């Protein structure tokens, strides 16, 4: 399924972000947020299956065609929350819905809970809250993060002689994806360098988090949601492997749909994209 796609750049006060636009200008306003080390192509299959929506699929800072954050800056989830809010302001969207996958779903949840007056509806794909950590591990975590930051200058991103090698590497990533999904992500995520191709993404994105929210923090954001919320749980995805979160889902203020497929079910194949679209099509138009 194909659809007209427009490429845009958004000049925020502190950074320039890239995005893909789908759908009619008068459609329901939706900002789509991809996962960690992915890019706006994450929604290449799903967006055309969601008619009646004006979808702005962002490249997060440090991903895809967006700028990297300046030296000394980091990539905490709340930094992305602020970026999304400024994108909405630049677009003139006082109220809008959020469609998020994985890390993008986490960012969407944080924003929707923190500023409920801005977010109309929340559509989440196999993501909800960031990984948590408790106080007894905080000291060691910060130390490990500081050491990793100091060692970053000596690391080099992989260079692939051929695009196909990069596609194969992406297929074998932390969460495996189909070949077609890897090709879509690589098309937007690679850049030519001496000797072949490497990923555009900022190397700092792979650094460990210096601090994590506690489980109590995360649950506070979930229970702070005031907008209608639907969560797609992939049966072979990340949330399904998180036993304590799966146990807690029935008590949370959201509607859960379990679908077959892996973490990238909305991008892996047409069947997965169709199934996710069926969950969100009427919902994001405010019809369900």
Short mmCIF file of C-alpha atoms in Angstrom, two decimals:
data_model
loop_
_atom_site.label_atom_id
_atom_site.label_comp_id
_atom_site.label_asym_id
_atom_site.label_seq_id
_atom_site.Cartn_x
_atom_site.Cartn_y
_atom_site.Cartn_z
CA UNK A 1 0.00 0.00 0.00
CA UNK A 2 1.42 3.38 -0.99
CA UNK A 3 0.47 6.94 -0.10
CA UNK A 4 1.71 10.41 -0.85
CA UNK A 5 4.47 11.31 1.57
CA UNK A 6 5.93 14.76 2.15
CA UNK A 7 9.37 15.31 3.68
CA UNK A 8 9.72 18.34 5.97
CA UNK A 9 12.22 19.86 8.37
CA UNK A 10 11.13 21.50 11.60
CA UNK A 11 13.38 24.22 12.99
CA UNK A 12 12.86 24.22 16.76
CA UNK A 13 14.60 26.84 18.91
CA UNK A 14 17.28 24.32 19.96
CA UNK A 15 17.43 21.70 17.19
CA UNK A 16 16.26 20.83 13.68
CA UNK A 17 14.13 17.71 13.29
CA UNK A 18 13.05 15.87 10.16
CA UNK A 19 9.63 14.34 9.60
CA UNK A 20 7.38 12.64 7.10
CA UNK A 21 3.85 13.95 6.58
CA UNK A 22 0.96 11.67 5.67
CA UNK A 23 -2.70 12.37 5.02
CA UNK A 24 -4.86 15.43 4.35
CA UNK A 25 -4.04 18.78 5.92
CA UNK A 26 -7.51 18.89 7.51
CA UNK A 27 -7.19 15.38 8.98
CA UNK A 28 -7.12 14.63 12.69
CA UNK A 29 -3.76 15.76 14.10
CA UNK A 30 -1.42 12.89 15.03
CA UNK A 31 2.29 12.89 15.88
CA UNK A 32 3.90 9.48 15.30
CA UNK A 33 6.95 8.54 17.36
CA UNK A 34 9.31 5.68 16.45
CA UNK A 35 11.42 3.37 18.58
CA UNK A 36 15.05 3.47 19.73
CA UNK A 37 17.53 3.50 16.82
CA UNK A 38 14.66 3.41 14.31
CA UNK A 39 13.36 6.38 12.35
CA UNK A 40 10.21 7.81 10.74
CA UNK A 41 10.16 4.94 8.24
CA UNK A 42 8.83 2.85 11.12
CA UNK A 43 5.37 4.05 10.05
CA UNK A 44 5.80 3.49 6.29
CA UNK A 45 3.37 0.55 6.28
CA UNK A 46 0.98 1.74 8.99
CA UNK A 47 0.40 5.41 8.14
CA UNK A 48 -1.16 4.78 4.69
CA UNK A 49 -3.63 2.43 6.40
CA UNK A 50 -4.92 5.22 8.67
CA UNK A 51 -7.06 7.47 6.44
CA UNK A 52 -8.48 10.74 7.68
CA UNK A 53 -5.43 11.54 9.79
CA UNK A 54 -2.75 14.18 9.37
CA UNK A 55 0.24 12.18 10.60
CA UNK A 56 3.58 13.83 11.35
CA UNK A 57 6.07 10.96 11.69
CA UNK A 58 9.14 12.41 13.38
CA UNK A 59 12.75 11.39 13.31
CA UNK A 60 13.71 11.83 16.96
CA UNK A 61 16.82 13.89 17.64
CA UNK A 62 19.90 11.83 16.81
CA UNK A 63 17.91 9.50 14.53
CA UNK A 64 17.23 9.40 10.81
CA UNK A 65 17.59 12.80 9.14
CA UNK A 66 17.20 14.83 12.35
CA UNK A 67 20.12 16.73 13.85
CA UNK A 68 22.17 15.31 16.70
CA UNK A 69 22.06 17.01 20.06
CA UNK A 70 25.05 19.30 20.75
CA UNK A 71 28.11 18.15 22.73
CA UNK A 72 27.32 17.77 26.40
CA UNK A 73 23.62 17.17 25.84
CA UNK A 74 21.92 13.83 26.41
CA UNK A 75 19.03 11.77 25.14
CA UNK A 76 16.83 11.31 28.19
CA UNK A 77 13.16 10.49 27.46
CA UNK A 78 12.00 13.86 28.82
CA UNK A 79 14.26 15.64 26.31
CA UNK A 80 12.27 13.93 23.56
CA UNK A 81 9.03 14.88 25.32
CA UNK A 82 10.03 18.53 25.14
CA UNK A 83 10.90 18.18 21.44
CA UNK A 84 7.50 16.68 20.63
CA UNK A 85 5.73 19.44 22.50
CA UNK A 86 7.65 22.09 20.57
CA UNK A 87 6.85 20.35 17.29
CA UNK A 88 3.15 20.53 18.14
CA UNK A 89 3.51 24.22 19.01
CA UNK A 90 5.27 24.93 15.72
CA UNK A 91 2.50 23.15 13.83
CA UNK A 92 -0.10 25.21 15.70
CA UNK A 93 -1.67 22.11 17.25
CA UNK A 94 -3.16 22.94 20.62
CA UNK A 95 -4.66 19.45 20.84
CA UNK A 96 -3.34 16.37 19.09
CA UNK A 97 -3.11 12.60 19.39
CA UNK A 98 0.04 10.51 19.75
CA UNK A 99 0.94 7.26 18.00
CA UNK A 100 4.05 5.69 19.49
CA UNK A 101 6.06 2.51 19.05
CA UNK A 102 8.46 1.22 21.72
CA UNK A 103 10.57 4.21 22.86
CA UNK A 104 8.12 6.45 21.04
CA UNK A 105 5.28 4.93 23.08
CA UNK A 106 7.21 5.72 26.26
CA UNK A 107 7.70 9.35 25.22
CA UNK A 108 4.02 9.56 24.27
CA UNK A 109 2.90 8.21 27.65
CA UNK A 110 5.07 10.66 29.57
CA UNK A 111 3.77 13.63 27.57
CA UNK A 112 0.11 12.57 27.73
CA UNK A 113 0.27 12.13 31.50
CA UNK A 114 2.21 15.32 32.18
CA UNK A 115 0.07 17.58 29.95
CA UNK A 116 -3.36 15.94 29.62
CA UNK A 117 -4.85 19.16 28.25
CA UNK A 118 -2.74 18.78 25.08
CA UNK A 119 -3.25 15.11 24.17
CA UNK A 120 -6.58 13.86 22.82
CA UNK A 121 -5.83 10.16 22.30
CA UNK A 122 -2.95 7.83 22.88
CA UNK A 123 -2.20 4.87 20.57
CA UNK A 124 0.71 2.71 21.75
CA UNK A 125 2.49 -0.16 19.98
CA UNK A 126 4.40 -2.56 22.24
CA UNK A 127 5.69 0.15 24.55
CA UNK A 128 4.42 1.96 27.62
CA UNK A 129 6.97 3.06 30.25
CA UNK A 130 10.79 3.20 30.36
CA UNK A 131 12.85 0.44 31.97
CA UNK A 132 12.84 1.03 35.70
CA UNK A 133 15.54 0.95 38.36
CA UNK A 134 15.49 1.21 42.12
CA UNK A 135 17.62 3.25 44.50
CA UNK A 136 19.93 0.42 45.49
CA UNK A 137 21.32 0.25 41.94
CA UNK A 138 21.52 3.99 41.25
CA UNK A 139 25.12 4.57 42.35
CA UNK A 140 26.54 1.76 40.23
CA UNK A 141 24.36 2.77 37.26
CA UNK A 142 25.65 6.35 37.30
CA UNK A 143 29.23 5.18 37.56
CA UNK A 144 28.83 2.80 34.62
CA UNK A 145 27.20 5.56 32.55
CA UNK A 146 30.00 8.03 33.28
CA UNK A 147 32.66 5.48 32.30
CA UNK A 148 30.83 4.67 29.07
CA UNK A 149 30.59 8.37 28.24
CA UNK A 150 34.36 8.80 28.73
CA UNK A 151 35.09 5.78 26.53
CA UNK A 152 32.83 6.90 23.68
CA UNK A 153 35.54 8.88 21.88
CA UNK A 154 37.49 5.67 21.25
CA UNK A 155 34.55 3.85 19.69
CA UNK A 156 33.68 3.82 15.98
CA UNK A 157 30.38 2.97 14.38
CA UNK A 158 30.44 -0.06 12.06
CA UNK A 159 31.03 0.56 8.37
CA UNK A 160 29.34 -1.79 5.89
CA UNK A 161 30.77 -2.19 2.42
CA UNK A 162 27.30 -2.86 1.00
CA UNK A 163 23.82 -1.77 2.07
CA UNK A 164 22.78 -5.41 2.20
CA UNK A 165 25.26 -6.01 5.02
CA UNK A 166 23.67 -3.22 7.05
CA UNK A 167 20.21 -4.62 6.37
CA UNK A 168 21.32 -8.04 7.59
CA UNK A 169 22.79 -6.51 10.74
CA UNK A 170 19.55 -4.63 11.42
CA UNK A 171 17.56 -7.84 11.02
CA UNK A 172 19.64 -9.36 13.82
CA UNK A 173 19.31 -6.37 16.17
CA UNK A 174 18.14 -6.39 19.78
CA UNK A 175 14.63 -7.06 18.51
CA UNK A 176 14.66 -8.87 15.20
CA UNK A 177 12.77 -7.43 12.24
CA UNK A 178 11.77 -8.76 8.83
CA UNK A 179 13.96 -8.10 5.81
CA UNK A 180 11.45 -5.63 4.36
CA UNK A 181 11.29 -3.75 7.67
CA UNK A 182 15.08 -3.63 7.89
CA UNK A 183 15.30 -2.33 4.32
CA UNK A 184 12.83 0.47 5.05
CA UNK A 185 14.67 1.51 8.21
CA UNK A 186 18.08 1.26 6.51
CA UNK A 187 16.99 3.35 3.54
CA UNK A 188 16.38 6.28 5.87
CA UNK A 189 18.93 5.40 8.53
CA UNK A 190 22.13 4.89 6.52
CA UNK A 191 24.59 7.43 5.13
CA UNK A 192 27.59 6.98 2.79
CA UNK A 193 31.06 7.20 4.33
CA UNK A 194 34.56 6.23 3.26
CA UNK A 195 34.51 2.47 2.72
CA UNK A 196 30.76 2.07 2.44
CA UNK A 197 27.82 2.98 4.70
CA UNK A 198 27.16 3.57 8.37
CA UNK A 199 24.15 4.53 10.47
CA UNK A 200 23.18 8.19 10.76
CA UNK A 201 22.17 7.76 14.41
CA UNK A 202 24.16 9.48 17.15
CA UNK A 203 26.56 7.06 18.87
CA UNK A 204 25.51 8.55 22.23
CA UNK A 205 22.15 6.83 21.84
CA UNK A 206 23.82 3.53 22.74
CA UNK A 207 25.15 4.79 26.07
CA UNK A 208 23.57 3.40 29.27
CA UNK A 209 21.10 5.63 31.09
CA UNK A 210 22.70 7.43 34.07
CA UNK A 211 19.39 7.35 35.97
CA UNK A 212 16.12 5.46 35.70
CA UNK A 213 12.63 6.07 36.96
CA UNK A 214 11.54 3.75 39.75
CA UNK A 215 8.59 1.41 39.26
CA UNK A 216 6.51 3.79 41.40
CA UNK A 217 7.43 6.70 39.10
CA UNK A 218 6.44 4.73 36.01
CA UNK A 219 3.10 3.62 37.44
CA UNK A 220 2.36 7.20 38.48
CA UNK A 221 2.65 8.28 34.83
CA UNK A 222 0.39 5.46 33.67
CA UNK A 223 -2.26 6.23 36.26
CA UNK A 224 -1.92 9.92 35.41
CA UNK A 225 -3.30 9.31 31.91
CA UNK A 226 -6.58 11.12 31.32
CA UNK A 227 -7.10 10.55 27.59
CA UNK A 228 -8.49 7.43 25.89
CA UNK A 229 -5.55 5.04 25.52
CA UNK A 230 -5.11 1.86 23.48
CA UNK A 231 -2.10 -0.38 23.79
CA UNK A 232 -1.20 -3.07 21.26
CA UNK A 233 0.80 -5.87 22.90
CA UNK A 234 2.74 -8.00 20.41
CA UNK A 235 2.58 -11.65 21.43
CA UNK A 236 6.28 -12.08 20.65
CA UNK A 237 7.22 -8.53 21.63
CA UNK A 238 8.80 -6.73 24.57
CA UNK A 239 5.80 -6.19 26.84
CA UNK A 240 4.68 -9.82 26.61
CA UNK A 241 8.07 -10.82 28.07
CA UNK A 242 7.65 -8.40 31.00
CA UNK A 243 5.74 -10.57 33.46
CA UNK A 244 5.13 -7.98 36.18
CA UNK A 245 3.89 -5.40 33.65
CA UNK A 246 1.55 -7.91 31.99
CA UNK A 247 0.14 -8.76 35.42
CA UNK A 248 -0.48 -5.08 36.18
CA UNK A 249 -2.08 -4.16 32.83
CA UNK A 250 -5.69 -5.03 33.82
CA UNK A 251 -5.56 -2.44 36.61
CA UNK A 252 -4.30 0.33 34.34
CA UNK A 253 -6.46 3.01 32.65
CA UNK A 254 -6.02 1.72 29.12
CA UNK A 255 -7.48 -0.71 26.61
CA UNK A 256 -5.24 -3.61 25.66
CA UNK A 257 -5.24 -5.47 22.33
CA UNK A 258 -3.01 -8.54 21.97
CA UNK A 259 -1.91 -9.26 18.41
CA UNK A 260 0.32 -11.93 16.86
CA UNK A 261 3.76 -10.79 15.78
CA UNK A 262 7.03 -9.41 17.07
CA UNK A 263 8.03 -6.05 18.48
CA UNK A 264 7.87 -4.40 15.01
CA UNK A 265 4.60 -6.07 13.98
CA UNK A 266 3.32 -2.81 12.46
CA UNK A 267 6.31 -2.74 10.06
CA UNK A 268 7.32 -6.36 9.53
CA UNK A 269 4.59 -7.30 7.05
CA UNK A 270 1.22 -6.31 5.62
CA UNK A 271 -0.72 -8.61 7.93
CA UNK A 272 0.73 -6.98 11.03
CA UNK A 273 0.20 -3.48 9.67
CA UNK A 274 -3.42 -4.34 8.82
CA UNK A 275 -4.05 -5.69 12.31
CA UNK A 276 -2.55 -2.65 14.06
CA UNK A 277 -4.42 -0.30 11.72
CA UNK A 278 -7.69 -2.05 12.56
CA UNK A 279 -7.06 -1.28 16.26
CA UNK A 280 -6.30 2.38 15.71
CA UNK A 281 -8.14 3.52 12.56
CA UNK A 282 -11.46 4.56 14.10
CA UNK A 283 -9.89 5.20 17.50
CA UNK A 284 -7.56 7.96 16.30
CA UNK A 285 -10.44 9.57 14.39
CA UNK A 286 -12.42 9.74 17.64
CA UNK A 287 -15.00 7.27 16.37
CA UNK A 288 -14.34 4.48 18.89
#
